[in-house]
PDB file of C-alpha atoms in Angstrom:
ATOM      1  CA  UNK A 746      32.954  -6.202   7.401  1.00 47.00           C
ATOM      2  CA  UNK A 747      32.472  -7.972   4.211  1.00 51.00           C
ATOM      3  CA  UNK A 748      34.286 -10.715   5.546  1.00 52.00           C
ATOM      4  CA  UNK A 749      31.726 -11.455   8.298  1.00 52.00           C
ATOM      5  CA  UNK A 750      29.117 -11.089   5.747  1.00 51.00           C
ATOM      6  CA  UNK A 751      30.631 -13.914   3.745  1.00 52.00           C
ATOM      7  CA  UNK A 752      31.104 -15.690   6.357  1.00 52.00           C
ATOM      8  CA  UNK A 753      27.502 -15.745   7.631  1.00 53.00           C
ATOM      9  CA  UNK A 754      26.180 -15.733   4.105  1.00 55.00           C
ATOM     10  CA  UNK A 755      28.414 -19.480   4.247  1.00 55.00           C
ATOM     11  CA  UNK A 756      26.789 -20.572   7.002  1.00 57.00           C
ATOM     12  CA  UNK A 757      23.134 -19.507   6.288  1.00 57.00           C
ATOM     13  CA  UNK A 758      21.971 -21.318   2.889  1.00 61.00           C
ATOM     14  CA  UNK A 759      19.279 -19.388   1.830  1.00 59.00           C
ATOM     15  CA  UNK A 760      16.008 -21.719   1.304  1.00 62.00           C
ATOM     16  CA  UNK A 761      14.302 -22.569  -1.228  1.00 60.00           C
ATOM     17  CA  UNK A 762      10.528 -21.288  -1.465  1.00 58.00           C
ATOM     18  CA  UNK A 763       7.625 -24.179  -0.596  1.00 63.00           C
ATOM     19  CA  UNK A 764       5.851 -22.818  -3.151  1.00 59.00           C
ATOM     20  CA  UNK A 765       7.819 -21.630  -6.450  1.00 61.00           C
ATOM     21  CA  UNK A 766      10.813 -22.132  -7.780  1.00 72.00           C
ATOM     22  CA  UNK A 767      11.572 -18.943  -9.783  1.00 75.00           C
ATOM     23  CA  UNK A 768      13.811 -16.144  -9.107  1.00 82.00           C
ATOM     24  CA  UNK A 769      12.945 -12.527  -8.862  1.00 85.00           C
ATOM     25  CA  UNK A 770      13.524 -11.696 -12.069  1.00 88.00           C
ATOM     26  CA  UNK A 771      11.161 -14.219 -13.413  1.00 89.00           C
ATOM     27  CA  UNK A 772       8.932 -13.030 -11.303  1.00 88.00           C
ATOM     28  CA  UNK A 773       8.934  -9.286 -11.700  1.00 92.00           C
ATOM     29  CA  UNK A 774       8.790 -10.055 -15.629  1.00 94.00           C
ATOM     30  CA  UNK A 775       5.271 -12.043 -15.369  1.00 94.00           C
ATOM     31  CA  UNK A 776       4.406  -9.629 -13.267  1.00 93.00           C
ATOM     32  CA  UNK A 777       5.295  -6.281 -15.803  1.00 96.00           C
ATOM     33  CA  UNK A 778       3.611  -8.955 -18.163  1.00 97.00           C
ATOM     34  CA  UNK A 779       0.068  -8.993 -16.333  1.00 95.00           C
ATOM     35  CA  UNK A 780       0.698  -5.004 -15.668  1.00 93.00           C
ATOM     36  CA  UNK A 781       0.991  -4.116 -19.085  1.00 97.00           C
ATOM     37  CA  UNK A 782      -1.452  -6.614 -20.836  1.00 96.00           C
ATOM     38  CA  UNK A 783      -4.207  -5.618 -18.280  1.00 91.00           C
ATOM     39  CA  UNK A 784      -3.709  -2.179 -18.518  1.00 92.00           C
ATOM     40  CA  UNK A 785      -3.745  -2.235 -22.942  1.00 93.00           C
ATOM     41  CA  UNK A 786      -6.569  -4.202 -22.710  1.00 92.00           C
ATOM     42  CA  UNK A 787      -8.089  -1.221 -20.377  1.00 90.00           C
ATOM     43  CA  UNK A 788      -7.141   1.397 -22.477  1.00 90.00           C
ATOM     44  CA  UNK A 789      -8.743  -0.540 -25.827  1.00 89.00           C
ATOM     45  CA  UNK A 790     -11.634  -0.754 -23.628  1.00 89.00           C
ATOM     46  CA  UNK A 791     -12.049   2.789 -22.961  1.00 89.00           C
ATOM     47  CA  UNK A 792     -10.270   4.383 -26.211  1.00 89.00           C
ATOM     48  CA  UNK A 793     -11.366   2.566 -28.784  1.00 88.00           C
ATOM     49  CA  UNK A 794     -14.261   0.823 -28.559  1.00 87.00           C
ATOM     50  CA  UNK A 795     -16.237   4.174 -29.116  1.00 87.00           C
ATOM     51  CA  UNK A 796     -14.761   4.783 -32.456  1.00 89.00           C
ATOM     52  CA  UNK A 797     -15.864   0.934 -33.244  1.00 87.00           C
ATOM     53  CA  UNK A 798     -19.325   0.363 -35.121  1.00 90.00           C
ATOM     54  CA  UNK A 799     -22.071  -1.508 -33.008  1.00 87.00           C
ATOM     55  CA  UNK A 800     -21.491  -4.508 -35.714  1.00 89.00           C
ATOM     56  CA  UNK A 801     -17.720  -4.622 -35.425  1.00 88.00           C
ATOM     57  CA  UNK A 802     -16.849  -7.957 -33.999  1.00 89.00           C
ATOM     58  CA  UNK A 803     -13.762  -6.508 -31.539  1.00 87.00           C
ATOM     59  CA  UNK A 804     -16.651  -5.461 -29.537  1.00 87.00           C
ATOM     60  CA  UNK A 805     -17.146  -8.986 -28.348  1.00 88.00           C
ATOM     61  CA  UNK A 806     -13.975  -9.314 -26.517  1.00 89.00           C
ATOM     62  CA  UNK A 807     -15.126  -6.250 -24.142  1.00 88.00           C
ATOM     63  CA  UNK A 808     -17.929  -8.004 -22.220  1.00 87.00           C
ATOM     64  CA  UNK A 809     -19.866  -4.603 -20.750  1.00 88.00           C
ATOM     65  CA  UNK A 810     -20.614  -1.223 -21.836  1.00 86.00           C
ATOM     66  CA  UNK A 811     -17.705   1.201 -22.106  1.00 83.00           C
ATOM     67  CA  UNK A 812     -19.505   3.284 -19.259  1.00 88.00           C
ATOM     68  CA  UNK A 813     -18.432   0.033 -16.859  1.00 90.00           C
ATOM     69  CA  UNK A 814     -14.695   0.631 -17.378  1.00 88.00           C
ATOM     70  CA  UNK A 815     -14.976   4.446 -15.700  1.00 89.00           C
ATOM     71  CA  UNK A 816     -17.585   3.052 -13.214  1.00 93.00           C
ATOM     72  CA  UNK A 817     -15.153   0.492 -12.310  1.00 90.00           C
ATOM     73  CA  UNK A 818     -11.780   2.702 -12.780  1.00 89.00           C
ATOM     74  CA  UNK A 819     -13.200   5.337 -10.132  1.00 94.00           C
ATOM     75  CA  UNK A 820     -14.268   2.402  -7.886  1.00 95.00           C
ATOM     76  CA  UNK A 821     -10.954   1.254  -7.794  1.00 92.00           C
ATOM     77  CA  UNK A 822      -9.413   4.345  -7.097  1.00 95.00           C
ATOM     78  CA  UNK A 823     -12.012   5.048  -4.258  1.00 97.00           C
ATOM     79  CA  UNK A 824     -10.899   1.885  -2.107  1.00 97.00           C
ATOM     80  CA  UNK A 825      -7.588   3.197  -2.857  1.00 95.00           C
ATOM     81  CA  UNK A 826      -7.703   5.821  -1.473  1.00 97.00           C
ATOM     82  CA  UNK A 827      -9.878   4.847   1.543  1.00 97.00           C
ATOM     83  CA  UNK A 828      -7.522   2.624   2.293  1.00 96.00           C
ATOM     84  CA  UNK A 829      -4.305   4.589   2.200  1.00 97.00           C
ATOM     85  CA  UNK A 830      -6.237   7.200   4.619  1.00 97.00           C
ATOM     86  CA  UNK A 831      -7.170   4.614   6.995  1.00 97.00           C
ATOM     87  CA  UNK A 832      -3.284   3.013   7.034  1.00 96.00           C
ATOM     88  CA  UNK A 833      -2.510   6.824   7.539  1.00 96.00           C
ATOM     89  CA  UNK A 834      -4.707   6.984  10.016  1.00 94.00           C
ATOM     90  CA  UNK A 835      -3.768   3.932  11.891  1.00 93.00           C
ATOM     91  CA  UNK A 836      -0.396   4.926  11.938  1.00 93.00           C
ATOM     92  CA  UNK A 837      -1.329   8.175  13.459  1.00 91.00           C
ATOM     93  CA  UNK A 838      -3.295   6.859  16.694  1.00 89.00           C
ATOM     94  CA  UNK A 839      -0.001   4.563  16.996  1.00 89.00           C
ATOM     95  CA  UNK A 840       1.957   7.109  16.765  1.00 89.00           C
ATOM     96  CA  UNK A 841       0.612   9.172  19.234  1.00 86.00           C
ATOM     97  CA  UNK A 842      -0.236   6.012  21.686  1.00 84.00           C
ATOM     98  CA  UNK A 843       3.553   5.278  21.535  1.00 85.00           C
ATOM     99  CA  UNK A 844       3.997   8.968  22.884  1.00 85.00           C
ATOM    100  CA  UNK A 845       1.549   8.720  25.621  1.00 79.00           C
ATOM    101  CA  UNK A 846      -1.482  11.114  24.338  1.00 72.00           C
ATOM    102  CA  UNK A 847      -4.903  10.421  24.240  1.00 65.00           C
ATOM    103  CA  UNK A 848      -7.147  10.492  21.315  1.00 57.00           C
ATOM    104  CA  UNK A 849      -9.638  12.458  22.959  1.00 60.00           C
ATOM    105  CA  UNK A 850      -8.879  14.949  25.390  1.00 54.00           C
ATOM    106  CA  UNK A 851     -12.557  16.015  26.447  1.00 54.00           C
ATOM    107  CA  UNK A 852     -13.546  19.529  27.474  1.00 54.00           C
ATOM    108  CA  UNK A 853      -9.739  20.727  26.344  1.00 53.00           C
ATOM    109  CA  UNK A 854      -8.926  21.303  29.989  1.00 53.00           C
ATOM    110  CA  UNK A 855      -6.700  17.954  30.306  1.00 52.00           C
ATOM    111  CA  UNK A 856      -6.445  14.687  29.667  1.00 54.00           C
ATOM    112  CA  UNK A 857      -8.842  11.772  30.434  1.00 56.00           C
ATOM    113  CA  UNK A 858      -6.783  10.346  33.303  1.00 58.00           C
ATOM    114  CA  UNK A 859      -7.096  14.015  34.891  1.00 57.00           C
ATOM    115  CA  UNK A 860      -3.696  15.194  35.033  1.00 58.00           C
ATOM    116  CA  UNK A 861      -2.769  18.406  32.866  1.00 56.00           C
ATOM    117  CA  UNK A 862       0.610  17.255  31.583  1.00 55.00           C
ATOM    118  CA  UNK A 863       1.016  18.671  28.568  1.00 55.00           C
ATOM    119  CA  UNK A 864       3.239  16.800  25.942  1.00 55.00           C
ATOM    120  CA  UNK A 865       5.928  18.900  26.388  1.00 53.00           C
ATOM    121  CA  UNK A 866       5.907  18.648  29.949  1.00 57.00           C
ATOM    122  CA  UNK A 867       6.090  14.522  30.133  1.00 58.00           C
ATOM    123  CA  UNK A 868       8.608  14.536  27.079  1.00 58.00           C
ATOM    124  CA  UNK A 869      12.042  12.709  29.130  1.00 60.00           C
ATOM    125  CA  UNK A 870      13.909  14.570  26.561  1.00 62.00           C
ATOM    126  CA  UNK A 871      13.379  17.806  27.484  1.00 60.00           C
ATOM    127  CA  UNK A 872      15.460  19.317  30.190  1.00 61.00           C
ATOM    128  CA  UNK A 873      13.229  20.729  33.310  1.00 58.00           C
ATOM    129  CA  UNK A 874      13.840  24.515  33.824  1.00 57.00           C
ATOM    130  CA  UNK A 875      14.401  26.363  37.111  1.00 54.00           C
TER     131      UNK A 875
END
C-alpha cells in the first residue's frame, strides 16, 4: 500500500498556492501570533485599565470605555452561538430529508403526503414481520 501511495504521490506534484507561498507552519505561527497578541491586548483592556488612573497615558492605546470590551465580548459570543445552533439545525432538517420525514407532520395523524408510514415502517433495513 505505501508503494501505490508513492507512486501516485510521484505522479501528482502537489501545486503551489496562487496566492502565498508559505507553508503550514508559517502559517499556523502568524496565526498563534494574531491569537495571542489580540487576546493580551483584550485582557489589558478589561484587567487593567480599571486599576489605571484617568491621567495615566496607557489609557490612550484602549480607544473606548472598558464597559465596550464586555459589550462587545458577549456580542461575539451571541453570533456564536446563533450560529452554531443554526449549522445544528441545518444539519438536522438534512438529516431527516435524507431519511424521508417531513418537517411538519400536521394534526399528528400522518404525514403531509397522506400516507401513515411511520419511519420504522419505510426503513429498507428493517426486515418485514409475518
Amino acid at each position: 500500500m505505501p508503494l501505490c501511495w508513492q507512486l501516485d504521490r510521484d505522479r501528482h506534484e502537489p501545486q503551489p498556492s496562487r496566492f502565498f507561498h508559505l507553508d503550514d507552519h508559517t502559517l499556523g505561527a502568524i496565526g498563534l501570533v494574531c491569537t495571542i497578541s489580540s487576546f493580551g491586548y483584550y485582557t489589558c483592556w478589561t484587567l487593567l485599565t480599571p486599576f489605571l488612573p484617568d491621567s495615566s497615558p496607557l489609557l490612550a492605546l484602549f480607544p473606548l470605555p472598558r464597559e465596550w470590551a464586555i459589550r462587545i465580548a458577549a456580542f461575539v459570543i451571541l453570533v456564536g452561538l446563533c450560529f452554531v445552533g443554526m449549522l445544528t439545525g441545518f444539519v438536522l432538517i438534512e438529516t431527516a430529508h435524507k431519511n424521508g420525514a417531513t418537517l411538519f407532520s400536521g394534526s399528528g395523524r400522518g404525514r403531509r403526503d397522506g400516507s401513515t408510514d411511520s419511519m420504522a415502517q419505510k426503513d429498507p433495513r428493517r426486515k418485514k414481520q409475518r
